[in-house]
């Protein structure tokens, strides 16, 4: 909040005033003082115009094999607390149970003073989420994810005493069905990093959740391997912060794994390329020297200290994010503006009054009160071959589509016109361009432009040493393109 910066400056001015009154050359100094006051006030005004930079610092707390990783989590939580910063620890269900079994109440207590998120029940156990969800649909996939993950969420609740504030997938094992299940489990924020879906490196709404995801160029991670690279990272941080300040504020995402501070290879290589060894066959990851670990803790601390030097910077947790951003609810939609937009392209629209997804706008065009809905479960097909639809038939189609949405809280894959169908994009474009009065309605071709925010790299997006070799999941990206009806930028309050 710039107000804080302004308050700090005003306090500084007051201090100056008090000091100056004890000076010998009072008159001379008073002039200087006035000039100084004026300059500081100008600086305060300039600062007040700058947007806040929210740094989300998060730690995937997942290594349930190497006990030294427990100490690393404790050390990081304590160091950050001493620096006056709260982070988000996304804890794996098995990790929470292991902490409990090892009697590490000290670690649990230290992490609890920060924010607790969720990072799946077993992380790299086979099958991982993208692997088992790849061949499943929207509803059965969401039910399966919930069946596997609900016990992990319950253990986090029992051990840490809170519902996790957020979720992020293990590795790149992302899948759209998880969103439906996470909302059912009371988890409203998706916090992770990968490139399956995203909007220009800033938070967005997708599948009903607030996402901090695909954040490059606002993803900043100092290298823990080389302290000499820190000045470059500071510069990168400052440039990103300046950009966000200039555009009214935004988020910088930074993450690590506690285990990285004490081990030199990932604990879960036990499960590489789809391997599923029994528990007694698991190997501990190689340890770093104490000196090496200290250097890593120091790099983290220096990065946090640098970030804190900027007046605009505030460290926030995943739990705080929904309070900093406007809700996804639609306020005062302008039907004409929406119709013009949706007739040409079906994608989100940001207006003076808020951010609208294609799903929000479709509901407005249908005369509905826009509610949170899911995207279609399949890609529909247009079988209607005429160029025009009689008015009465089109009005029936509209009523039918609105009824479906209201009942199922989901968009239909296609809309019936008598015994023929329009795909959802074709229906939306046709509806948007309709004047609502002429005896026939011209059929228009849809242009689902929101799909371009979803990755098309079905192998690269799921590349992760733990997935079976050659794994790719085009089905999950296709399902994500359908859910992109719900995609829109999140707006800071
Ligand atoms: Zn992880």
GROMACS .gro file of C-alpha atoms and ligand atoms in nm:
model
  494
    1UNK     CA    1   0.000   0.000   0.000
    2UNK     CA    2   0.149   0.330  -0.104
    3UNK     CA    3  -0.023   0.494   0.196
    4UNK     CA    4   0.225   0.318   0.417
    5UNK     CA    5   0.510   0.466   0.214
    6UNK     CA    6   0.352   0.811   0.239
    7UNK     CA    7   0.314   0.772   0.616
    8UNK     CA    8   0.681   0.673   0.643
    9UNK     CA    9   0.787   0.980   0.445
   10UNK     CA   10   0.573   1.215   0.652
   11UNK     CA   11   0.726   1.067   0.970
   12UNK     CA   12   1.068   1.131   0.818
   13UNK     CA   13   0.975   1.492   0.741
   14UNK     CA   14   0.859   1.543   1.102
   15UNK     CA   15   1.186   1.400   1.229
   16UNK     CA   16   1.378   1.640   1.004
   17UNK     CA   17   1.172   1.933   1.130
   18UNK     CA   18   1.245   1.844   1.492
   19UNK     CA   19   1.619   1.808   1.429
   20UNK     CA   20   1.638   2.129   1.234
   21UNK     CA   21   1.493   2.344   1.516
   22UNK     CA   22   1.808   2.273   1.718
   23UNK     CA   23   2.029   2.417   1.448
   24UNK     CA   24   2.236   2.734   1.490
   25UNK     CA   25   2.152   2.880   1.147
   26UNK     CA   26   1.780   2.866   1.189
   27UNK     CA   27   1.665   3.101   0.916
   28UNK     CA   28   1.896   2.963   0.655
   29UNK     CA   29   1.806   2.613   0.749
   30UNK     CA   30   1.435   2.691   0.749
   31UNK     CA   31   1.455   2.771   0.378
   32UNK     CA   32   1.644   2.452   0.307
   33UNK     CA   33   1.395   2.267   0.524
   34UNK     CA   34   1.100   2.408   0.332
   35UNK     CA   35   1.257   2.302   0.006
   36UNK     CA   36   1.329   1.959   0.149
   37UNK     CA   37   0.973   1.928   0.275
   38UNK     CA   38   0.839   2.024  -0.064
   39UNK     CA   39   1.064   1.772  -0.243
   40UNK     CA   40   0.965   1.499   0.000
   41UNK     CA   41   0.597   1.577  -0.042
   42UNK     CA   42   0.638   1.553  -0.420
   43UNK     CA   43   0.811   1.218  -0.375
   44UNK     CA   44   0.527   1.108  -0.148
   45UNK     CA   45   0.269   1.200  -0.410
   46UNK     CA   46   0.467   1.011  -0.677
   47UNK     CA   47   0.490   0.709  -0.447
   48UNK     CA   48   0.120   0.723  -0.371
   49UNK     CA   49   0.053   0.685  -0.743
   50UNK     CA   50   0.262   0.368  -0.759
   51UNK     CA   51   0.086   0.036  -0.740
   52UNK     CA   52   0.162  -0.217  -0.466
   53UNK     CA   53   0.393  -0.508  -0.547
   54UNK     CA   54   0.279  -0.823  -0.371
   55UNK     CA   55   0.547  -1.088  -0.337
   56UNK     CA   56   0.411  -1.439  -0.292
   57UNK     CA   57   0.693  -1.646  -0.145
   58UNK     CA   58   0.610  -2.015  -0.135
   59UNK     CA   59   0.778  -2.341  -0.042
   60UNK     CA   60   0.678  -2.682  -0.172
   61UNK     CA   61   0.725  -2.886   0.143
   62UNK     CA   62   0.726  -3.234   0.004
   63UNK     CA   63   1.034  -3.442   0.090
   64UNK     CA   64   0.903  -3.713   0.323
   65UNK     CA   65   1.211  -3.931   0.284
   66UNK     CA   66   1.509  -3.724   0.408
   67UNK     CA   67   1.463  -3.611   0.772
   68UNK     CA   68   1.708  -3.321   0.719
   69UNK     CA   69   1.440  -3.162   0.500
   70UNK     CA   70   1.227  -3.126   0.818
   71UNK     CA   71   1.503  -2.917   0.975
   72UNK     CA   72   1.535  -2.714   0.654
   73UNK     CA   73   1.164  -2.627   0.667
   74UNK     CA   74   1.201  -2.526   1.033
   75UNK     CA   75   1.508  -2.313   0.961
   76UNK     CA   76   1.342  -2.133   0.668
   77UNK     CA   77   1.021  -2.069   0.862
   78UNK     CA   78   1.224  -1.929   1.155
   79UNK     CA   79   1.454  -1.715   0.938
   80UNK     CA   80   1.157  -1.562   0.758
   81UNK     CA   81   0.976  -1.498   1.083
   82UNK     CA   82   1.286  -1.313   1.209
   83UNK     CA   83   1.278  -1.107   0.887
   84UNK     CA   84   0.913  -1.021   0.953
   85UNK     CA   85   0.790  -1.202   0.643
   86UNK     CA   86   0.516  -1.463   0.607
   87UNK     CA   87   0.545  -1.729   0.339
   88UNK     CA   88   0.315  -2.004   0.212
   89UNK     CA   89   0.423  -2.362   0.281
   90UNK     CA   90   0.242  -2.601   0.047
   91UNK     CA   91   0.262  -2.924   0.241
   92UNK     CA   92   0.227  -3.276   0.097
   93UNK     CA   93  -0.017  -3.498   0.293
   94UNK     CA   94   0.246  -3.768   0.351
   95UNK     CA   95   0.496  -3.503   0.464
   96UNK     CA   96   0.249  -3.379   0.727
   97UNK     CA   97   0.196  -3.737   0.851
   98UNK     CA   98   0.571  -3.800   0.859
   99UNK     CA   99   0.631  -3.481   1.062
  100UNK     CA  100   0.368  -3.602   1.306
  101UNK     CA  101   0.516  -3.956   1.323
  102UNK     CA  102   0.868  -3.818   1.379
  103UNK     CA  103   0.736  -3.602   1.662
  104UNK     CA  104   0.833  -3.278   1.489
  105UNK     CA  105   0.580  -3.053   1.663
  106UNK     CA  106   0.848  -2.783   1.645
  107UNK     CA  107   0.836  -2.791   1.264
  108UNK     CA  108   0.456  -2.806   1.254
  109UNK     CA  109   0.432  -2.508   1.493
  110UNK     CA  110   0.690  -2.303   1.298
  111UNK     CA  111   0.516  -2.363   0.964
  112UNK     CA  112   0.177  -2.287   1.120
  113UNK     CA  113   0.293  -1.934   1.197
  114UNK     CA  114   0.309  -1.892   0.817
  115UNK     CA  115   0.037  -1.994   0.570
  116UNK     CA  116  -0.036  -2.361   0.493
  117UNK     CA  117  -0.126  -2.476   0.142
  118UNK     CA  118  -0.157  -2.823  -0.009
  119UNK     CA  119   0.073  -2.997  -0.252
  120UNK     CA  120  -0.108  -3.333  -0.308
  121UNK     CA  121  -0.128  -3.638  -0.086
  122UNK     CA  122   0.177  -3.833  -0.208
  123UNK     CA  123   0.339  -3.602  -0.469
  124UNK     CA  124   0.540  -3.844  -0.682
  125UNK     CA  125   0.381  -4.181  -0.595
  126UNK     CA  126   0.260  -4.345  -0.913
  127UNK     CA  127   0.019  -4.277  -1.067
  128UNK     CA  128   0.058  -3.897  -1.043
  129UNK     CA  129  -0.244  -3.673  -1.119
  130UNK     CA  130  -0.188  -3.598  -1.489
  131UNK     CA  131  -0.115  -3.965  -1.554
  132UNK     CA  132  -0.443  -4.097  -1.412
  133UNK     CA  133  -0.652  -3.798  -1.521
  134UNK     CA  134  -0.532  -3.797  -1.882
  135UNK     CA  135  -0.781  -4.057  -1.996
  136UNK     CA  136  -1.068  -3.941  -1.778
  137UNK     CA  137  -1.345  -3.692  -1.846
  138UNK     CA  138  -1.439  -3.377  -1.655
  139UNK     CA  139  -1.677  -3.522  -1.397
  140UNK     CA  140  -1.527  -3.867  -1.343
  141UNK     CA  141  -1.178  -3.716  -1.337
  142UNK     CA  142  -1.276  -3.459  -1.073
  143UNK     CA  143  -1.440  -3.733  -0.863
  144UNK     CA  144  -1.127  -3.952  -0.889
  145UNK     CA  145  -0.895  -3.666  -0.790
  146UNK     CA  146  -1.119  -3.591  -0.493
  147UNK     CA  147  -1.124  -3.959  -0.389
  148UNK     CA  148  -0.744  -3.972  -0.389
  149UNK     CA  149  -0.679  -3.626  -0.243
  150UNK     CA  150  -0.949  -3.564   0.018
  151UNK     CA  151  -0.771  -3.780   0.281
  152UNK     CA  152  -0.457  -3.566   0.236
  153UNK     CA  153  -0.653  -3.244   0.282
  154UNK     CA  154  -0.814  -3.394   0.595
  155UNK     CA  155  -0.470  -3.479   0.737
  156UNK     CA  156  -0.345  -3.123   0.674
  157UNK     CA  157  -0.656  -2.996   0.856
  158UNK     CA  158  -0.600  -3.235   1.148
  159UNK     CA  159  -0.224  -3.176   1.181
  160UNK     CA  160  -0.205  -2.802   1.106
  161UNK     CA  161  -0.554  -2.705   1.221
  162UNK     CA  162  -0.642  -2.517   0.901
  163UNK     CA  163  -0.796  -2.588   0.562
  164UNK     CA  164  -0.514  -2.539   0.309
  165UNK     CA  165  -0.530  -2.194   0.150
  166UNK     CA  166  -0.419  -2.317  -0.191
  167UNK     CA  167  -0.312  -2.612  -0.401
  168UNK     CA  168  -0.042  -2.667  -0.661
  169UNK     CA  169   0.030  -2.984  -0.856
  170UNK     CA  170   0.334  -3.207  -0.803
  171UNK     CA  171   0.592  -3.130  -1.074
  172UNK     CA  172   0.413  -3.056  -1.398
  173UNK     CA  173   0.135  -3.308  -1.321
  174UNK     CA  174  -0.136  -3.049  -1.386
  175UNK     CA  175  -0.492  -3.134  -1.491
  176UNK     CA  176  -0.806  -2.920  -1.533
  177UNK     CA  177  -1.033  -3.167  -1.349
  178UNK     CA  178  -0.849  -3.083  -1.025
  179UNK     CA  179  -1.015  -2.739  -1.018
  180UNK     CA  180  -1.367  -2.876  -0.977
  181UNK     CA  181  -1.248  -3.110  -0.700
  182UNK     CA  182  -1.043  -2.843  -0.518
  183UNK     CA  183  -1.341  -2.606  -0.502
  184UNK     CA  184  -1.549  -2.890  -0.357
  185UNK     CA  185  -1.278  -2.937  -0.092
  186UNK     CA  186  -1.291  -2.566  -0.002
  187UNK     CA  187  -0.959  -2.464  -0.162
  188UNK     CA  188  -1.002  -2.135  -0.355
  189UNK     CA  189  -0.648  -2.051  -0.481
  190UNK     CA  190  -0.423  -2.231  -0.731
  191UNK     CA  191  -0.060  -2.148  -0.653
  192UNK     CA  192   0.213  -2.308  -0.861
  193UNK     CA  193   0.427  -2.254  -1.165
  194UNK     CA  194   0.400  -2.423  -1.507
  195UNK     CA  195   0.281  -2.311  -1.849
  196UNK     CA  196  -0.044  -2.500  -1.913
  197UNK     CA  197  -0.258  -2.185  -1.889
  198UNK     CA  198  -0.193  -1.820  -1.801
  199UNK     CA  199  -0.244  -1.453  -1.885
  200UNK     CA  200   0.066  -1.236  -1.927
  201UNK     CA  201   0.239  -1.338  -1.605
  202UNK     CA  202  -0.025  -1.207  -1.362
  203UNK     CA  203  -0.303  -1.367  -1.152
  204UNK     CA  204  -0.614  -1.484  -1.332
  205UNK     CA  205  -0.942  -1.665  -1.281
  206UNK     CA  206  -0.975  -2.012  -1.430
  207UNK     CA  207  -1.210  -2.294  -1.334
  208UNK     CA  208  -1.354  -2.081  -1.054
  209UNK     CA  209  -1.017  -2.048  -0.875
  210UNK     CA  210  -0.783  -1.752  -0.835
  211UNK     CA  211  -0.459  -1.860  -1.004
  212UNK     CA  212  -0.102  -1.749  -0.943
  213UNK     CA  213   0.043  -1.961  -1.221
  214UNK     CA  214   0.253  -1.923  -1.537
  215UNK     CA  215   0.395  -1.602  -1.388
  216UNK     CA  216   0.699  -1.544  -1.609
  217UNK     CA  217   0.837  -1.267  -1.638
  218UNK     CA  218   0.711  -1.201  -1.284
  219UNK     CA  219   0.845  -1.532  -1.157
  220UNK     CA  220   1.172  -1.450  -0.985
  221UNK     CA  221   1.396  -1.714  -0.828
  222UNK     CA  222   1.747  -1.641  -0.707
  223UNK     CA  223   1.987  -1.923  -0.782
  224UNK     CA  224   2.077  -2.103  -0.460
  225UNK     CA  225   2.392  -2.236  -0.629
  226UNK     CA  226   2.575  -1.909  -0.682
  227UNK     CA  227   2.565  -1.616  -0.441
  228UNK     CA  228   2.753  -1.400  -0.697
  229UNK     CA  229   2.444  -1.403  -0.919
  230UNK     CA  230   2.239  -1.222  -0.654
  231UNK     CA  231   2.306  -0.868  -0.786
  232UNK     CA  232   2.161  -0.975  -1.122
  233UNK     CA  233   1.856  -1.122  -0.950
  234UNK     CA  234   1.810  -0.799  -0.751
  235UNK     CA  235   1.816  -0.605  -1.077
  236UNK     CA  236   1.564  -0.845  -1.232
  237UNK     CA  237   1.345  -0.806  -0.923
  238UNK     CA  238   1.366  -0.426  -0.936
  239UNK     CA  239   1.277  -0.414  -1.306
  240UNK     CA  240   0.976  -0.642  -1.251
  241UNK     CA  241   0.867  -0.436  -0.949
  242UNK     CA  242   0.897  -0.109  -1.145
  243UNK     CA  243   0.680  -0.250  -1.423
  244UNK     CA  244   0.413  -0.357  -1.174
  245UNK     CA  245   0.428  -0.026  -0.983
  246UNK     CA  246   0.377   0.162  -1.311
  247UNK     CA  247   0.069  -0.041  -1.405
  248UNK     CA  248  -0.104  -0.003  -1.069
  249UNK     CA  249   0.034  -0.309  -0.891
  250UNK     CA  250   0.062  -0.683  -0.925
  251UNK     CA  251   0.226  -1.002  -0.806
  252UNK     CA  252   0.581  -1.138  -0.810
  253UNK     CA  253   0.599  -1.513  -0.746
  254UNK     CA  254   0.906  -1.674  -0.585
  255UNK     CA  255   0.936  -2.035  -0.478
  256UNK     CA  256   1.172  -2.296  -0.342
  257UNK     CA  257   1.162  -2.638  -0.180
  258UNK     CA  258   1.302  -2.672   0.176
  259UNK     CA  259   1.473  -2.994   0.062
  260UNK     CA  260   1.681  -2.795  -0.194
  261UNK     CA  261   1.863  -2.632   0.097
  262UNK     CA  262   1.998  -2.959   0.236
  263UNK     CA  263   2.004  -3.213  -0.049
  264UNK     CA  264   2.177  -3.200  -0.386
  265UNK     CA  265   1.927  -3.416  -0.578
  266UNK     CA  266   1.551  -3.443  -0.551
  267UNK     CA  267   1.415  -3.697  -0.301
  268UNK     CA  268   1.154  -3.818  -0.549
  269UNK     CA  269   1.399  -3.950  -0.809
  270UNK     CA  270   1.303  -4.278  -0.641
  271UNK     CA  271   0.992  -4.252  -0.860
  272UNK     CA  272   1.164  -4.134  -1.181
  273UNK     CA  273   1.018  -4.232  -1.519
  274UNK     CA  274   0.716  -4.395  -1.366
  275UNK     CA  275   0.908  -4.614  -1.118
  276UNK     CA  276   0.714  -4.739  -0.815
  277UNK     CA  277   0.955  -4.900  -0.568
  278UNK     CA  278   0.831  -5.029  -0.233
  279UNK     CA  279   0.893  -4.814   0.074
  280UNK     CA  280   1.188  -5.025   0.198
  281UNK     CA  281   1.360  -4.967  -0.137
  282UNK     CA  282   1.350  -4.587  -0.119
  283UNK     CA  283   1.692  -4.422  -0.118
  284UNK     CA  284   1.770  -4.101   0.068
  285UNK     CA  285   1.884  -3.813  -0.152
  286UNK     CA  286   2.252  -3.699  -0.125
  287UNK     CA  287   2.313  -3.438   0.148
  288UNK     CA  288   2.477  -3.098   0.108
  289UNK     CA  289   2.755  -2.985   0.341
  290UNK     CA  290   2.656  -2.762   0.633
  291UNK     CA  291   2.852  -2.478   0.473
  292UNK     CA  292   2.669  -2.517   0.143
  293UNK     CA  293   2.333  -2.516   0.324
  294UNK     CA  294   2.426  -2.201   0.518
  295UNK     CA  295   2.509  -2.023   0.194
  296UNK     CA  296   2.167  -2.119   0.058
  297UNK     CA  297   1.984  -1.988   0.365
  298UNK     CA  298   2.187  -1.668   0.333
  299UNK     CA  299   2.091  -1.624  -0.035
  300UNK     CA  300   1.723  -1.657   0.056
  301UNK     CA  301   1.759  -1.405   0.341
  302UNK     CA  302   1.948  -1.156   0.123
  303UNK     CA  303   1.681  -1.182  -0.148
  304UNK     CA  304   1.403  -1.115   0.105
  305UNK     CA  305   1.600  -0.825   0.256
  306UNK     CA  306   1.649  -0.673  -0.088
  307UNK     CA  307   1.280  -0.704  -0.173
  308UNK     CA  308   1.190  -0.537   0.157
  309UNK     CA  309   1.394  -0.226   0.070
  310UNK     CA  310   1.128  -0.121  -0.184
  311UNK     CA  311   0.847   0.082  -0.029
  312UNK     CA  312   0.591  -0.070  -0.269
  313UNK     CA  313   0.671  -0.432  -0.176
  314UNK     CA  314   0.452  -0.638   0.056
  315UNK     CA  315   0.497  -1.008   0.121
  316UNK     CA  316   0.158  -1.180   0.107
  317UNK     CA  317   0.036  -1.537   0.155
  318UNK     CA  318  -0.201  -1.739  -0.062
  319UNK     CA  319  -0.466  -1.692   0.208
  320UNK     CA  320  -0.447  -1.314   0.168
  321UNK     CA  321  -0.469  -1.312  -0.213
  322UNK     CA  322  -0.850  -1.340  -0.244
  323UNK     CA  323  -0.879  -1.032  -0.018
  324UNK     CA  324  -0.645  -0.828  -0.239
  325UNK     CA  325  -0.821  -0.916  -0.563
  326UNK     CA  326  -1.175  -0.837  -0.673
  327UNK     CA  327  -1.404  -1.140  -0.656
  328UNK     CA  328  -1.496  -1.308  -0.984
  329UNK     CA  329  -1.856  -1.181  -0.955
  330UNK     CA  330  -1.979  -0.967  -1.245
  331UNK     CA  331  -2.082  -0.608  -1.169
  332UNK     CA  332  -2.287  -0.378  -1.394
  333UNK     CA  333  -2.230  -0.552  -1.727
  334UNK     CA  334  -2.284  -0.344  -2.039
  335UNK     CA  335  -2.479  -0.569  -2.277
  336UNK     CA  336  -2.404  -0.366  -2.591
  337UNK     CA  337  -2.030  -0.365  -2.527
  338UNK     CA  338  -2.041  -0.739  -2.456
  339UNK     CA  339  -2.240  -0.812  -2.773
  340UNK     CA  340  -1.992  -0.618  -2.990
  341UNK     CA  341  -1.701  -0.808  -2.833
  342UNK     CA  342  -1.852  -1.158  -2.837
  343UNK     CA  343  -1.977  -1.131  -3.196
  344UNK     CA  344  -1.616  -1.113  -3.315
  345UNK     CA  345  -1.427  -1.324  -3.063
  346UNK     CA  346  -1.508  -1.536  -2.764
  347UNK     CA  347  -1.253  -1.446  -2.503
  348UNK     CA  348  -1.237  -1.245  -2.180
  349UNK     CA  349  -1.297  -0.870  -2.171
  350UNK     CA  350  -1.172  -0.618  -1.917
  351UNK     CA  351  -1.391  -0.308  -1.882
  352UNK     CA  352  -1.407  -0.012  -1.643
  353UNK     CA  353  -1.643  -0.206  -1.420
  354UNK     CA  354  -1.455  -0.535  -1.411
  355UNK     CA  355  -1.319  -0.845  -1.574
  356UNK     CA  356  -1.552  -1.071  -1.771
  357UNK     CA  357  -1.495  -1.428  -1.891
  358UNK     CA  358  -1.657  -1.558  -2.209
  359UNK     CA  359  -1.885  -1.763  -1.980
  360UNK     CA  360  -1.988  -1.449  -1.787
  361UNK     CA  361  -2.068  -1.269  -2.111
  362UNK     CA  362  -2.262  -1.559  -2.263
  363UNK     CA  363  -2.490  -1.553  -1.958
  364UNK     CA  364  -2.540  -1.177  -1.990
  365UNK     CA  365  -2.631  -1.220  -2.358
  366UNK     CA  366  -2.884  -1.485  -2.258
  367UNK     CA  367  -3.042  -1.237  -2.016
  368UNK     CA  368  -2.923  -1.434  -1.712
  369UNK     CA  369  -2.771  -1.310  -1.387
  370UNK     CA  370  -2.408  -1.422  -1.446
  371UNK     CA  371  -2.303  -1.693  -1.198
  372UNK     CA  372  -1.990  -1.903  -1.156
  373UNK     CA  373  -2.020  -2.189  -1.407
  374UNK     CA  374  -1.795  -2.456  -1.553
  375UNK     CA  375  -1.691  -2.479  -1.914
  376UNK     CA  376  -1.840  -2.745  -2.143
  377UNK     CA  377  -1.734  -3.109  -2.093
  378UNK     CA  378  -1.682  -3.171  -2.465
  379UNK     CA  379  -1.620  -2.988  -2.790
  380UNK     CA  380  -1.954  -2.960  -2.966
  381UNK     CA  381  -2.017  -2.973  -3.336
  382UNK     CA  382  -2.233  -2.754  -3.556
  383UNK     CA  383  -2.469  -2.971  -3.763
  384UNK     CA  384  -2.710  -2.686  -3.851
  385UNK     CA  385  -2.640  -2.620  -4.221
  386UNK     CA  386  -2.868  -2.323  -4.311
  387UNK     CA  387  -2.737  -1.965  -4.304
  388UNK     CA  388  -3.034  -1.837  -4.105
  389UNK     CA  389  -3.248  -1.952  -3.815
  390UNK     CA  390  -3.617  -1.854  -3.785
  391UNK     CA  391  -3.669  -1.617  -3.488
  392UNK     CA  392  -3.896  -1.854  -3.293
  393UNK     CA  393  -3.656  -2.147  -3.331
  394UNK     CA  394  -3.366  -1.931  -3.211
  395UNK     CA  395  -3.563  -1.806  -2.910
  396UNK     CA  396  -3.636  -2.170  -2.818
  397UNK     CA  397  -3.262  -2.247  -2.848
  398UNK     CA  398  -3.179  -1.954  -2.615
  399UNK     CA  399  -3.431  -2.067  -2.352
  400UNK     CA  400  -3.293  -2.419  -2.375
  401UNK     CA  401  -2.930  -2.303  -2.334
  402UNK     CA  402  -3.019  -2.082  -2.036
  403UNK     CA  403  -3.210  -2.371  -1.876
  404UNK     CA  404  -2.911  -2.602  -1.915
  405UNK     CA  405  -2.671  -2.351  -1.762
  406UNK     CA  406  -2.902  -2.270  -1.472
  407UNK     CA  407  -2.960  -2.637  -1.392
  408UNK     CA  408  -2.613  -2.784  -1.436
  409UNK     CA  409  -2.401  -2.475  -1.348
  410UNK     CA  410  -2.206  -2.559  -1.662
  411UNK     CA  411  -2.202  -2.443  -2.024
  412UNK     CA  412  -2.343  -2.684  -2.283
  413UNK     CA  413  -2.108  -2.831  -2.547
  414UNK     CA  414  -2.363  -2.736  -2.812
  415UNK     CA  415  -2.712  -2.591  -2.837
  416UNK     CA  416  -3.007  -2.759  -3.012
  417UNK     CA  417  -3.191  -2.579  -3.291
  418UNK     CA  418  -3.473  -2.825  -3.355
  419UNK     CA  419  -3.300  -3.151  -3.450
  420UNK     CA  420  -2.972  -2.979  -3.543
  421UNK     CA  421  -2.706  -2.819  -3.326
  422UNK     CA  422  -2.477  -2.518  -3.303
  423UNK     CA  423  -2.141  -2.560  -3.130
  424UNK     CA  424  -2.104  -2.338  -2.824
  425UNK     CA  425  -1.872  -2.082  -2.997
  426UNK     CA  426  -2.100  -2.067  -3.304
  427UNK     CA  427  -2.404  -2.022  -3.080
  428UNK     CA  428  -2.230  -1.748  -2.877
  429UNK     CA  429  -2.122  -1.555  -3.190
  430UNK     CA  430  -2.468  -1.590  -3.344
  431UNK     CA  431  -2.637  -1.475  -3.023
  432UNK     CA  432  -2.401  -1.179  -2.982
  433UNK     CA  433  -2.461  -1.052  -3.337
  434UNK     CA  434  -2.840  -1.096  -3.320
  435UNK     CA  435  -3.041  -0.771  -3.303
  436UNK     CA  436  -3.317  -0.957  -3.116
  437UNK     CA  437  -3.596  -0.836  -3.348
  438UNK     CA  438  -3.547  -0.944  -3.712
  439UNK     CA  439  -3.759  -1.240  -3.829
  440UNK     CA  440  -3.450  -1.453  -3.893
  441UNK     CA  441  -3.113  -1.477  -3.719
  442UNK     CA  442  -2.795  -1.500  -3.927
  443UNK     CA  443  -2.569  -1.792  -3.824
  444UNK     CA  444  -2.216  -1.681  -3.742
  445UNK     CA  445  -1.897  -1.876  -3.702
  446UNK     CA  446  -1.744  -1.872  -3.356
  447UNK     CA  447  -1.390  -1.763  -3.278
  448UNK     CA  448  -1.292  -1.908  -2.938
  449UNK     CA  449  -0.991  -1.685  -2.897
  450UNK     CA  450  -0.953  -1.765  -2.524
  451UNK     CA  451  -0.811  -2.103  -2.623
  452UNK     CA  452  -0.484  -1.937  -2.719
  453UNK     CA  453  -0.403  -1.888  -2.349
  454UNK     CA  454  -0.371  -2.267  -2.312
  455UNK     CA  455  -0.047  -2.444  -2.403
  456UNK     CA  456  -0.038  -2.648  -2.724
  457UNK     CA  457   0.279  -2.831  -2.622
  458UNK     CA  458   0.130  -3.161  -2.502
  459UNK     CA  459   0.471  -3.315  -2.425
  460UNK     CA  460   0.664  -3.007  -2.304
  461UNK     CA  461   0.392  -2.885  -2.069
  462UNK     CA  462   0.397  -3.221  -1.886
  463UNK     CA  463   0.772  -3.275  -1.896
  464UNK     CA  464   0.878  -3.400  -1.551
  465UNK     CA  465   1.136  -3.665  -1.456
  466UNK     CA  466   0.867  -3.852  -1.259
  467UNK     CA  467   0.623  -3.899  -1.548
  468UNK     CA  468   0.678  -4.212  -1.758
  469UNK     CA  469   0.921  -4.149  -2.043
  470UNK     CA  470   0.760  -3.982  -2.345
  471UNK     CA  471   0.449  -3.885  -2.147
  472UNK     CA  472   0.221  -3.632  -2.312
  473UNK     CA  473  -0.139  -3.535  -2.240
  474UNK     CA  474  -0.308  -3.354  -2.529
  475UNK     CA  475  -0.647  -3.456  -2.382
  476UNK     CA  476  -0.584  -3.248  -2.069
  477UNK     CA  477  -0.490  -2.941  -2.273
  478UNK     CA  478  -0.800  -2.987  -2.490
  479UNK     CA  479  -1.012  -3.002  -2.175
  480UNK     CA  480  -0.834  -2.687  -2.051
  481UNK     CA  481  -0.925  -2.508  -2.376
  482UNK     CA  482  -1.291  -2.588  -2.308
  483UNK     CA  483  -1.260  -2.463  -1.950
  484UNK     CA  484  -1.103  -2.143  -2.088
  485UNK     CA  485  -1.461  -2.014  -2.117
  486UNK     CA  486  -1.406  -1.933  -1.747
  487UNK     CA  487  -1.068  -1.761  -1.802
  488UNK     CA  488  -1.019  -1.391  -1.723
  489UNK     CA  489  -0.758  -1.163  -1.565
  490UNK     CA  490  -0.790  -1.103  -1.191
  491UNK     CA  491  -0.811  -0.735  -1.092
  492UNK     CA  492  -0.654  -0.584  -0.783
  493UNK     CA  493  -0.903  -0.409  -0.555
  494LIG    ZN1  494   0.659  -3.047  -0.566
   0.00000   0.00000   0.00000
